[in-house]
Amino acid sequence: MPRASVIGLGKSGVAAARLLKREGWEVELSDGNTSETLLLQQQELAAEQITVKLGQSLELNGANLPQLIVVSPGVPWDIPVLVEARQLGIETIGEMELAWRNLRSLPWVGITGTNGKTTTTALIAAIFQAAELNAPACGNIGYAACEVALSQGAGGAEEKFDNSSLLTPNSSLLTPNSSIDWVIAEISSYQIESSVSLAPRIGVWTTFTPDHLSRHQTLENYYNIKAKLLRQSELQVFNGDDAYFSKLGLSAWPEAYWTSVKGKDFLISEKGFYIEDDWVVEKLTATSAPEPIVKVSTLRMVGEHNQQNLLMAVATARLAGINCDAIARAIVEFPGVAHRLEHICTWEGIDFINDSKATNYDAAEVGLASVNSPAILIAGGEAKAGNDTAWLAKIHSQAAAVLLIGSAAPTFAKRLQEVGYHSYQIVETMERAVPKSAELAKEYQARVVLLSPACASFDQYPNFEVRGDRFRQLCLAWAEGEKLQYNSILSSPVPNSFTV
């Protein structure tokens, strides 16, 4: 029996281990962490004859080496054990690549980008499902890609996927029914980096700005990793309003379909999708007549960036052959994505908005620009490399006060001082930030409390979803006036560290 090692006991790692086991591999799963939750998972997987080693990393010694190593998305691609594995000739791939090898007979949409990819992915999946296609959203959103692969073949029950969980927390995940028509995958640079043969039918690139440079080192390397997905895609869709892409233009991507919210005159190519007189307009070839597809004003999400996301989603749907009626139905009903400018509640005229998905400066700048001002901003977490200039300028113009949480708080406080902004407080935790934000909103007559961290979450939470869920829980308790419940929330344990 061939041996496979899986690194990382997250959703992706567990799904990869189960898929390999079904394919006849002897599977060992390792994770450097240990906790009660992980110990329970260890016992559950042991019953499935999958060995789980907690609190330790994979070691390559002895004669009994694995023939395959599968890496979860959060595990750096260049850690010493993976470098050693490749030197030893051990095939090393990511969980996304493993899923692709099992699902490559199906057409894929692969969406990547620094910002905008989650909303675009969810909207694409909603349109495909409105067209009565079984099209699960997976990868960096929704299901792990290997969960989708597990649902198919090997004599097992096939599943019909429900993407409503992407839009509202705690909704149902699966209902049994038919086989999959399309795979809609949000794919991060980490997942592209560890994929070899992944080649979607349609590739979508939403935006490109500096991010994850602590992992990818240079902007050029980060770009080339993202570009690999698009180069291996049969059809390509680009956001033509992105400053980086507009400079590259046709010289870099001559066959792409381009989009622009600014109108036909700003379309980089002679084929693409643009907005004109409140309509998304399609022009599929240089000689074809423009065709109106759907009204922009039917989209419930605000902001120019969401119009850009709409254009890319409509372009993808039309390239997949979906009719205008299905597109229109999906867009009218689409409520938005959890953790991305998600309206939580209104308390005494103040809107509480969860933008936990804003994990870098550019996304946080867009978040502030999209809400009513003045706003009380909650920011901080685990800081990333990047240019904070535009974000700080937006704080100056939009934020009445800033509450700083997490390990980045002292650094952010210093940067705010340097640019002459002094209406900030270091509150350290979300539990302190929410009641303080309500107090300050009253004081400054602010209309919005916005969680838009501009940071990763790993200093205090396992991921941005858990951070956003915590914010939601605290806001709802506060808004409902449940002081006793709120006090119990404040006293409950809060994760203060997380290690991949």
Short mmCIF file of C-alpha atoms in Angstrom, two decimals:
data_model
loop_
_atom_site.label_atom_id
_atom_site.label_comp_id
_atom_site.label_asym_id
_atom_site.label_seq_id
_atom_site.Cartn_x
_atom_site.Cartn_y
_atom_site.Cartn_z
CA MET A 1 0.00 0.00 0.00
CA PRO A 2 1.51 3.39 -0.99
CA ARG A 3 2.11 5.89 1.83
CA ALA A 4 0.99 9.51 1.86
CA SER A 5 1.61 12.25 4.42
CA VAL A 6 -0.78 15.18 4.85
CA ILE A 7 0.41 18.32 6.66
CA GLY A 8 -2.18 20.40 8.51
CA LEU A 9 -5.26 19.20 10.41
CA GLY A 10 -7.66 21.80 9.08
CA LYS A 11 -10.70 21.34 6.89
CA SER A 12 -8.53 20.93 3.78
CA GLY A 13 -6.10 18.50 5.41
CA VAL A 14 -8.83 16.26 6.80
CA ALA A 15 -10.63 16.15 3.44
CA ALA A 16 -7.36 15.36 1.64
CA ALA A 17 -6.58 12.55 4.09
CA ARG A 18 -10.02 11.01 3.63
CA LEU A 19 -9.78 11.26 -0.15
CA LEU A 20 -6.38 9.57 -0.18
CA LYS A 21 -7.64 6.85 2.14
CA ARG A 22 -10.54 6.16 -0.20
CA GLU A 23 -8.05 5.85 -3.07
CA GLY A 24 -6.14 3.15 -1.25
CA TRP A 25 -3.29 5.08 0.37
CA GLU A 26 -1.94 4.52 3.86
CA VAL A 27 -2.35 8.01 5.29
CA GLU A 28 -0.59 9.87 8.09
CA LEU A 29 -1.71 13.39 8.99
CA SER A 30 0.50 15.70 11.09
CA ASP A 31 -0.10 19.06 12.78
CA GLY A 32 2.22 21.11 14.97
CA ASN A 33 -0.66 22.16 17.23
CA THR A 34 -2.59 20.29 19.89
CA SER A 35 -5.93 21.07 21.55
CA GLU A 36 -9.06 19.33 22.78
CA THR A 37 -10.73 19.88 19.41
CA LEU A 38 -7.76 18.40 17.56
CA LEU A 39 -7.63 15.44 19.94
CA LEU A 40 -11.29 14.70 19.17
CA GLN A 41 -10.52 14.87 15.45
CA GLN A 42 -7.58 12.56 16.00
CA GLN A 43 -9.86 9.96 17.58
CA GLU A 44 -12.45 10.34 14.83
CA LEU A 45 -9.86 9.85 12.08
CA ALA A 46 -8.23 6.94 13.92
CA ALA A 47 -11.56 5.13 13.60
CA GLU A 48 -11.18 5.61 9.84
CA GLN A 49 -7.65 4.14 9.99
CA ILE A 50 -6.00 7.51 9.39
CA THR A 51 -3.05 8.15 11.70
CA VAL A 52 -2.89 11.65 13.18
CA LYS A 53 0.23 13.00 14.89
CA LEU A 54 -0.35 16.16 16.94
CA GLY A 55 2.22 18.55 18.34
CA GLN A 56 4.86 17.45 15.87
CA SER A 57 5.99 18.12 12.34
CA LEU A 58 6.58 15.69 9.52
CA GLU A 59 10.05 14.14 9.64
CA LEU A 60 11.72 12.47 6.68
CA ASN A 61 14.02 9.84 8.08
CA GLY A 62 14.42 6.12 7.77
CA ALA A 63 13.55 3.87 4.88
CA ASN A 64 9.77 4.15 5.14
CA LEU A 65 9.39 7.49 3.35
CA PRO A 66 6.04 8.60 1.91
CA GLN A 67 5.55 8.50 -1.85
CA LEU A 68 3.32 11.60 -1.69
CA ILE A 69 3.05 14.67 0.56
CA VAL A 70 -0.10 16.82 0.47
CA VAL A 71 0.09 20.29 2.00
CA SER A 72 -2.80 22.31 3.47
CA PRO A 73 -3.09 25.90 2.15
CA GLY A 74 -1.79 27.57 5.32
CA VAL A 75 1.50 25.66 5.35
CA PRO A 76 4.39 27.61 3.75
CA TRP A 77 5.62 25.96 0.56
CA ASP A 78 9.31 26.48 1.38
CA ILE A 79 9.59 25.11 4.93
CA PRO A 80 12.69 22.90 5.32
CA VAL A 81 10.84 19.55 5.34
CA LEU A 82 9.14 20.33 2.00
CA VAL A 83 12.41 21.51 0.45
CA GLU A 84 14.00 18.27 1.66
CA ALA A 85 11.09 16.22 0.30
CA ARG A 86 11.47 17.69 -3.17
CA GLN A 87 15.21 17.09 -3.06
CA LEU A 88 14.50 13.44 -2.20
CA GLY A 89 12.17 13.18 -5.19
CA ILE A 90 9.00 12.82 -3.09
CA GLU A 91 6.02 14.21 -4.97
CA THR A 92 4.75 17.23 -3.03
CA ILE A 93 1.46 18.90 -3.91
CA GLY A 94 -1.24 21.06 -2.34
CA GLU A 95 -4.74 19.96 -1.35
CA MET A 96 -6.17 21.91 -4.31
CA GLU A 97 -4.01 19.95 -6.78
CA LEU A 98 -5.19 16.67 -5.25
CA ALA A 99 -8.81 17.74 -5.69
CA TRP A 100 -8.14 18.81 -9.30
CA ARG A 101 -6.70 15.39 -10.13
CA ASN A 102 -9.97 13.84 -8.96
CA LEU A 103 -12.28 16.40 -10.58
CA ARG A 104 -10.46 17.37 -13.77
CA SER A 105 -13.15 15.79 -15.96
CA LEU A 106 -15.45 18.62 -14.82
CA PRO A 107 -15.25 22.25 -15.98
CA TRP A 108 -13.79 24.59 -13.34
CA VAL A 109 -13.96 28.31 -12.75
CA GLY A 110 -10.83 29.43 -10.89
CA ILE A 111 -11.02 32.85 -9.21
CA THR A 112 -7.95 34.53 -7.73
CA GLY A 113 -6.94 38.07 -6.77
CA THR A 114 -5.65 40.11 -3.87
CA ASN A 115 -9.12 41.47 -3.07
CA GLY A 116 -12.62 40.83 -4.39
CA LYS A 117 -12.25 37.12 -5.02
CA THR A 118 -14.58 35.93 -2.25
CA THR A 119 -17.53 38.10 -3.30
CA THR A 120 -16.92 37.31 -6.97
CA THR A 121 -16.74 33.58 -6.24
CA ALA A 122 -19.94 33.58 -4.20
CA LEU A 123 -21.78 35.61 -6.85
CA ILE A 124 -20.59 33.30 -9.65
CA ALA A 125 -21.77 30.26 -7.66
CA ALA A 126 -25.15 31.94 -7.03
CA ILE A 127 -25.62 32.63 -10.76
CA PHE A 128 -24.69 29.08 -11.75
CA GLN A 129 -27.12 27.69 -9.18
CA ALA A 130 -29.88 30.02 -10.41
CA ALA A 131 -29.32 28.37 -13.78
CA GLU A 132 -30.04 25.03 -12.03
CA LEU A 133 -26.44 23.89 -12.23
CA ASN A 134 -24.90 22.02 -9.30
CA ALA A 135 -21.88 24.29 -8.84
CA PRO A 136 -20.28 24.23 -5.37
CA ALA A 137 -18.05 27.08 -4.26
CA CYS A 138 -14.90 25.65 -2.75
CA GLY A 139 -11.22 26.22 -2.06
CA ASN A 140 -10.52 29.40 -0.16
CA ILE A 141 -14.27 29.79 0.43
CA GLY A 142 -17.01 27.34 1.37
CA TYR A 143 -15.99 23.70 1.10
CA ALA A 144 -12.45 22.39 0.90
CA ALA A 145 -11.84 21.33 -2.69
CA CYS A 146 -11.23 17.75 -1.56
CA GLU A 147 -14.63 17.73 0.17
CA VAL A 148 -16.14 18.28 -3.26
CA ALA A 149 -13.99 15.47 -4.68
CA LEU A 150 -15.09 13.16 -1.87
CA SER A 151 -18.72 13.71 -2.85
CA GLN A 152 -18.15 12.18 -6.27
CA GLY A 153 -17.44 8.66 -7.43
CA ALA A 154 -16.15 5.57 -5.65
CA GLY A 155 -19.72 4.32 -5.41
CA GLY A 156 -20.52 6.88 -2.73
CA ALA A 157 -23.60 9.05 -2.59
CA GLU A 158 -23.28 12.09 -4.76
CA GLU A 159 -24.19 15.41 -3.19
CA LYS A 160 -25.98 18.53 -4.34
CA PHE A 161 -24.19 21.47 -2.81
CA ASP A 162 -25.90 24.43 -1.15
CA ASN A 163 -23.78 27.60 -1.16
CA SER A 164 -26.11 29.51 1.18
CA SER A 165 -23.59 28.99 3.98
CA LEU A 166 -21.32 31.46 2.19
CA LEU A 167 -23.90 34.17 2.63
CA THR A 168 -25.36 33.63 6.07
CA PRO A 169 -23.75 31.90 9.06
CA ASN A 170 -24.86 28.48 10.30
CA SER A 171 -27.06 27.52 7.36
CA SER A 172 -27.26 23.96 6.10
CA LEU A 173 -24.40 22.54 4.08
CA LEU A 174 -25.47 19.62 1.95
CA THR A 175 -28.57 18.04 0.52
CA PRO A 176 -28.26 14.77 -1.38
CA ASN A 177 -29.07 14.69 -5.09
CA SER A 178 -27.31 15.00 -8.41
CA SER A 179 -23.75 15.02 -9.69
CA ILE A 180 -21.68 18.19 -10.07
CA ASP A 181 -21.84 20.31 -13.23
CA TRP A 182 -19.15 22.92 -12.48
CA VAL A 183 -16.56 23.49 -9.77
CA ILE A 184 -16.36 27.15 -8.65
CA ALA A 185 -13.03 27.53 -6.83
CA GLU A 186 -11.64 30.55 -5.04
CA ILE A 187 -7.91 29.92 -5.24
CA SER A 188 -5.34 31.78 -3.15
CA SER A 189 -1.71 32.29 -4.10
CA TYR A 190 -0.83 29.60 -1.54
CA GLN A 191 -3.05 27.10 -3.34
CA ILE A 192 -1.76 28.04 -6.80
CA GLU A 193 1.83 27.79 -5.59
CA SER A 194 1.33 24.17 -4.53
CA SER A 195 -0.60 23.14 -7.66
CA VAL A 196 1.07 21.71 -10.74
CA SER A 197 -1.56 20.85 -13.35
CA LEU A 198 -4.59 22.87 -12.21
CA ALA A 199 -6.17 24.26 -15.40
CA PRO A 200 -9.67 25.80 -15.12
CA ARG A 201 -12.01 26.22 -18.07
CA ILE A 202 -12.40 29.88 -16.99
CA GLY A 203 -9.83 31.82 -14.96
CA VAL A 204 -10.77 35.10 -13.24
CA TRP A 205 -8.26 37.59 -11.78
CA THR A 206 -9.99 40.25 -9.69
CA THR A 207 -7.23 42.62 -8.43
CA PHE A 208 -3.50 42.73 -7.83
CA THR A 209 -1.80 44.72 -5.07
CA PRO A 210 1.06 43.85 -2.69
CA ASP A 211 0.03 41.15 -0.18
CA HIS A 212 1.50 38.03 1.43
CA LEU A 213 5.00 39.37 0.75
CA SER A 214 6.28 37.86 3.99
CA ARG A 215 5.63 34.51 2.30
CA HIS A 216 6.25 35.29 -1.38
CA GLN A 217 9.14 37.75 -0.78
CA THR A 218 8.77 39.90 -3.91
CA LEU A 219 5.89 41.44 -5.85
CA GLU A 220 7.20 39.78 -9.02
CA ASN A 221 7.08 36.34 -7.41
CA TYR A 222 3.58 36.99 -6.07
CA TYR A 223 2.44 38.09 -9.55
CA ASN A 224 3.98 35.08 -11.30
CA ILE A 225 2.28 32.67 -8.90
CA LYS A 226 -1.12 34.24 -9.58
CA ALA A 227 -0.43 34.47 -13.32
CA LYS A 228 0.24 30.72 -13.52
CA LEU A 229 -3.44 29.99 -12.86
CA LEU A 230 -4.57 32.35 -15.61
CA ARG A 231 -2.00 31.07 -18.12
CA GLN A 232 -3.30 27.54 -17.57
CA SER A 233 -6.95 28.61 -17.97
CA GLU A 234 -8.72 28.12 -21.29
CA LEU A 235 -10.56 31.47 -21.01
CA GLN A 236 -9.44 34.49 -18.99
CA VAL A 237 -11.40 37.31 -17.34
CA PHE A 238 -9.60 40.40 -15.97
CA ASN A 239 -10.74 43.43 -14.01
CA GLY A 240 -9.65 46.16 -16.40
CA ASP A 241 -10.17 48.87 -13.75
CA ASP A 242 -7.32 47.46 -11.67
CA ALA A 243 -4.34 49.83 -11.93
CA TYR A 244 -1.76 47.05 -12.25
CA PHE A 245 -3.67 45.15 -14.92
CA SER A 246 -4.46 48.25 -16.95
CA LYS A 247 -0.72 48.98 -17.27
CA LEU A 248 -0.05 45.43 -18.48
CA GLY A 249 -3.01 45.39 -20.85
CA LEU A 250 -3.09 43.41 -24.08
CA SER A 251 0.67 43.08 -24.25
CA ALA A 252 0.57 40.61 -21.35
CA TRP A 253 -2.92 39.13 -21.82
CA PRO A 254 -3.95 39.52 -25.48
CA GLU A 255 -6.75 36.91 -25.46
CA ALA A 256 -8.41 37.93 -22.20
CA TYR A 257 -11.93 39.27 -21.72
CA TRP A 258 -11.62 42.62 -19.95
CA THR A 259 -14.16 44.49 -17.80
CA SER A 260 -14.69 48.14 -16.85
CA VAL A 261 -17.27 49.94 -14.74
CA LYS A 262 -16.31 53.16 -16.54
CA GLY A 263 -17.85 52.28 -19.91
CA LYS A 264 -16.97 51.05 -23.36
CA ASP A 265 -14.30 53.70 -23.98
CA PHE A 266 -12.29 52.32 -21.05
CA LEU A 267 -12.44 48.70 -22.20
CA ILE A 268 -8.85 47.53 -22.73
CA SER A 269 -9.77 45.02 -25.43
CA GLU A 270 -12.32 45.00 -28.24
CA LYS A 271 -14.13 42.22 -26.37
CA GLY A 272 -15.34 42.29 -22.83
CA PHE A 273 -18.00 43.53 -20.40
CA TYR A 274 -18.69 47.07 -19.28
CA ILE A 275 -21.33 49.27 -17.63
CA GLU A 276 -23.38 51.74 -19.64
CA ASP A 277 -26.63 53.50 -18.60
CA ASP A 278 -27.04 51.19 -15.57
CA TRP A 279 -26.63 48.04 -17.68
CA VAL A 280 -23.93 45.39 -17.79
CA VAL A 281 -23.15 45.23 -21.51
CA GLU A 282 -21.54 42.26 -23.26
CA LYS A 283 -19.29 42.46 -26.32
CA LEU A 284 -17.97 38.97 -27.03
CA THR A 285 -15.95 39.72 -30.17
CA ALA A 286 -14.46 42.72 -31.94
CA THR A 287 -17.25 42.65 -34.53
CA SER A 288 -20.26 41.58 -32.43
CA ALA A 289 -22.94 44.07 -31.43
CA PRO A 290 -23.08 45.11 -27.75
CA GLU A 291 -25.82 43.30 -25.80
CA PRO A 292 -27.33 44.45 -22.50
CA ILE A 293 -27.37 41.61 -19.95
CA VAL A 294 -28.59 42.82 -16.56
CA LYS A 295 -29.33 46.06 -14.72
CA VAL A 296 -26.57 47.12 -12.30
CA SER A 297 -29.04 48.76 -9.90
CA THR A 298 -30.57 45.38 -9.05
CA LEU A 299 -27.37 44.47 -7.16
CA ARG A 300 -27.95 44.99 -3.43
CA MET A 301 -24.27 45.44 -2.53
CA VAL A 302 -22.88 48.97 -2.55
CA GLY A 303 -19.61 50.38 -3.89
CA GLU A 304 -17.78 50.54 -7.20
CA HIS A 305 -15.68 47.53 -6.21
CA ASN A 306 -18.86 45.42 -6.07
CA GLN A 307 -19.81 46.61 -9.55
CA GLN A 308 -16.40 45.35 -10.66
CA ASN A 309 -17.14 42.02 -8.98
CA LEU A 310 -20.53 41.95 -10.71
CA LEU A 311 -18.95 42.47 -14.13
CA MET A 312 -16.51 39.60 -13.65
CA ALA A 313 -19.25 37.30 -12.37
CA VAL A 314 -21.52 38.11 -15.32
CA ALA A 315 -18.63 37.66 -17.76
CA THR A 316 -17.91 34.23 -16.30
CA ALA A 317 -21.55 33.19 -16.47
CA ARG A 318 -21.94 34.29 -20.09
CA LEU A 319 -18.72 32.51 -21.12
CA ALA A 320 -20.19 29.40 -19.50
CA GLY A 321 -23.34 29.79 -21.60
CA ILE A 322 -25.75 30.89 -18.85
CA ASN A 323 -28.78 32.89 -20.01
CA CYS A 324 -29.67 36.42 -18.96
CA ASP A 325 -32.79 35.42 -17.00
CA ALA A 326 -30.81 33.19 -14.62
CA ILE A 327 -28.19 35.92 -14.17
CA ALA A 328 -30.85 38.51 -13.36
CA ARG A 329 -32.60 36.22 -10.84
CA ALA A 330 -29.36 35.50 -9.00
CA ILE A 331 -28.26 39.13 -8.80
CA VAL A 332 -31.60 40.38 -7.46
CA GLU A 333 -31.52 37.77 -4.69
CA PHE A 334 -27.81 37.92 -3.83
CA PRO A 335 -27.43 39.38 -0.29
CA GLY A 336 -23.65 39.65 -0.11
CA VAL A 337 -20.96 37.61 1.60
CA ALA A 338 -20.43 36.98 5.28
CA HIS A 339 -17.48 38.96 6.72
CA ARG A 340 -17.27 41.33 3.73
CA LEU A 341 -19.14 44.56 4.55
CA GLU A 342 -21.79 42.38 6.22
CA HIS A 343 -24.47 44.39 8.03
CA ILE A 344 -24.85 42.85 11.49
CA CYS A 345 -27.43 45.05 13.20
CA THR A 346 -28.57 48.60 13.85
CA TRP A 347 -28.51 49.90 17.43
CA GLU A 348 -29.97 53.33 18.16
CA GLY A 349 -29.38 54.45 14.58
CA ILE A 350 -25.82 53.09 14.40
CA ASP A 351 -25.01 50.36 11.86
CA PHE A 352 -22.55 47.66 12.95
CA ILE A 353 -20.73 46.25 9.92
CA ASN A 354 -18.46 43.20 9.79
CA ASP A 355 -15.60 43.53 7.29
CA SER A 356 -13.33 40.93 8.90
CA LYS A 357 -12.40 39.69 5.41
CA ALA A 358 -10.41 42.93 4.94
CA THR A 359 -7.05 41.42 5.87
CA ASN A 360 -4.83 43.97 4.10
CA TYR A 361 -4.61 47.75 3.68
CA ASP A 362 -6.23 47.89 0.25
CA ALA A 363 -9.28 45.88 1.31
CA ALA A 364 -9.65 47.95 4.49
CA GLU A 365 -9.44 51.17 2.47
CA VAL A 366 -12.26 49.92 0.25
CA GLY A 367 -14.25 49.01 3.37
CA LEU A 368 -14.01 52.51 4.81
CA ALA A 369 -14.83 54.07 1.45
CA SER A 370 -17.98 51.96 1.16
CA VAL A 371 -19.70 52.95 4.43
CA ASN A 372 -21.33 56.14 5.63
CA SER A 373 -19.05 58.54 7.42
CA PRO A 374 -18.14 59.43 10.03
CA ALA A 375 -17.39 55.88 11.19
CA ILE A 376 -15.88 54.30 14.27
CA LEU A 377 -13.22 51.93 12.94
CA ILE A 378 -12.00 48.77 14.70
CA ALA A 379 -8.66 47.72 13.20
CA GLY A 380 -5.68 45.55 14.03
CA GLY A 381 -4.58 41.96 14.32
CA GLU A 382 -1.47 40.40 12.84
CA ALA A 383 0.05 43.07 10.59
CA LYS A 384 1.08 42.34 6.99
CA ALA A 385 3.68 43.97 4.81
CA GLY A 386 2.25 46.56 2.42
CA ASN A 387 1.73 50.24 1.69
CA ASP A 388 -0.61 51.78 4.27
CA THR A 389 -0.57 55.34 2.86
CA ALA A 390 -3.96 55.33 1.12
CA TRP A 391 -5.58 53.50 4.04
CA LEU A 392 -4.31 56.09 6.52
CA ALA A 393 -5.57 58.89 4.29
CA LYS A 394 -9.00 57.25 4.20
CA ILE A 395 -8.99 57.03 8.01
CA HIS A 396 -8.28 60.78 8.13
CA SER A 397 -11.28 61.56 5.94
CA GLN A 398 -13.77 58.91 7.07
CA ALA A 399 -13.08 57.77 10.65
CA ALA A 400 -14.22 59.74 13.72
CA ALA A 401 -12.17 57.41 15.92
CA VAL A 402 -10.12 54.23 15.64
CA LEU A 403 -10.02 51.39 18.17
CA LEU A 404 -6.93 49.18 17.86
CA ILE A 405 -6.83 45.48 18.71
CA GLY A 406 -4.31 42.68 18.44
CA SER A 407 -0.54 42.58 18.09
CA ALA A 408 -0.50 45.34 15.45
CA ALA A 409 -2.05 47.91 17.82
CA PRO A 410 1.20 49.61 18.96
CA THR A 411 2.53 49.78 15.39
CA PHE A 412 -0.74 51.16 14.04
CA ALA A 413 -0.87 53.73 16.87
CA LYS A 414 2.59 54.94 15.93
CA ARG A 415 1.66 55.21 12.24
CA LEU A 416 -1.52 57.16 13.07
CA GLN A 417 0.53 59.58 15.17
CA GLU A 418 3.03 59.99 12.34
CA VAL A 419 0.30 61.12 9.95
CA GLY A 420 -1.23 63.47 12.51
CA TYR A 421 -4.26 61.38 13.48
CA HIS A 422 -4.77 61.27 17.24
CA SER A 423 -8.34 60.07 17.77
CA TYR A 424 -7.40 56.47 18.51
CA GLN A 425 -7.31 54.11 21.49
CA ILE A 426 -5.58 50.79 22.04
CA VAL A 427 -8.24 48.44 23.45
CA GLU A 428 -6.44 45.14 22.63
CA THR A 429 -9.48 42.83 22.31
CA MET A 430 -12.76 42.65 20.43
CA GLU A 431 -14.55 42.26 23.75
CA ARG A 432 -13.43 45.76 24.74
CA ALA A 433 -13.74 47.23 21.25
CA VAL A 434 -17.46 46.62 20.70
CA PRO A 435 -18.89 48.41 23.77
CA LYS A 436 -16.31 51.19 23.39
CA SER A 437 -17.26 51.63 19.74
CA ALA A 438 -20.91 52.04 20.68
CA GLU A 439 -19.96 54.65 23.29
CA LEU A 440 -17.79 56.58 20.81
CA ALA A 441 -20.42 56.39 18.06
CA LYS A 442 -22.81 58.20 20.41
CA GLU A 443 -20.15 60.74 21.36
CA TYR A 444 -19.13 61.55 17.77
CA GLN A 445 -22.60 61.05 16.26
CA ALA A 446 -21.10 58.42 13.98
CA ARG A 447 -23.49 56.43 11.82
CA VAL A 448 -21.37 53.30 11.50
CA VAL A 449 -19.18 51.00 13.59
CA LEU A 450 -16.93 49.14 11.15
CA LEU A 451 -14.70 46.16 11.86
CA SER A 452 -12.20 46.35 8.99
CA PRO A 453 -8.93 45.11 10.46
CA ALA A 454 -6.36 45.56 7.63
CA CYS A 455 -4.64 42.58 9.26
CA ALA A 456 -4.56 38.83 9.38
CA SER A 457 -6.31 37.27 12.38
CA PHE A 458 -3.77 34.69 13.50
CA ASP A 459 -2.60 36.55 16.60
CA GLN A 460 -5.99 36.10 18.28
CA TYR A 461 -8.18 33.87 16.09
CA PRO A 462 -7.77 30.81 13.85
CA ASN A 463 -9.01 32.74 10.81
CA PHE A 464 -10.90 35.86 9.74
CA GLU A 465 -14.23 33.98 9.84
CA VAL A 466 -13.90 33.23 13.56
CA ARG A 467 -12.89 36.86 14.16
CA GLY A 468 -15.96 38.08 12.27
CA ASP A 469 -18.21 35.60 14.06
CA ARG A 470 -16.96 36.90 17.40
CA PHE A 471 -17.69 40.48 16.34
CA ARG A 472 -21.18 39.44 15.24
CA GLN A 473 -21.85 37.68 18.55
CA LEU A 474 -20.72 40.67 20.58
CA CYS A 475 -22.64 43.21 18.49
CA LEU A 476 -25.91 41.28 18.60
CA ALA A 477 -25.66 40.81 22.35
CA TRP A 478 -25.01 44.52 22.80
CA ALA A 479 -27.75 45.66 20.41
CA GLU A 480 -30.34 43.40 22.02
CA GLY A 481 -29.55 44.87 25.41
CA GLU A 482 -28.71 41.47 26.85
CA LYS A 483 -26.22 42.79 29.37
CA LEU A 484 -26.14 39.58 31.40
CA GLN A 485 -25.48 37.54 28.29
CA TYR A 486 -22.93 40.10 27.16
CA ASN A 487 -21.10 39.87 30.48
CA SER A 488 -20.92 36.09 30.12
CA ILE A 489 -19.50 36.53 26.63
CA LEU A 490 -16.85 38.87 28.00
CA SER A 491 -15.82 36.32 30.59
CA SER A 492 -15.67 33.38 28.18
CA PRO A 493 -12.26 32.26 26.89
CA VAL A 494 -10.92 34.05 23.85
CA PRO A 495 -8.21 32.48 21.68
CA ASN A 496 -5.05 34.55 21.89
CA SER A 497 -2.75 32.72 19.52
CA PHE A 498 -2.82 30.49 16.48
CA THR A 499 -0.03 28.69 14.71
CA VAL A 500 -0.21 27.05 11.31
#
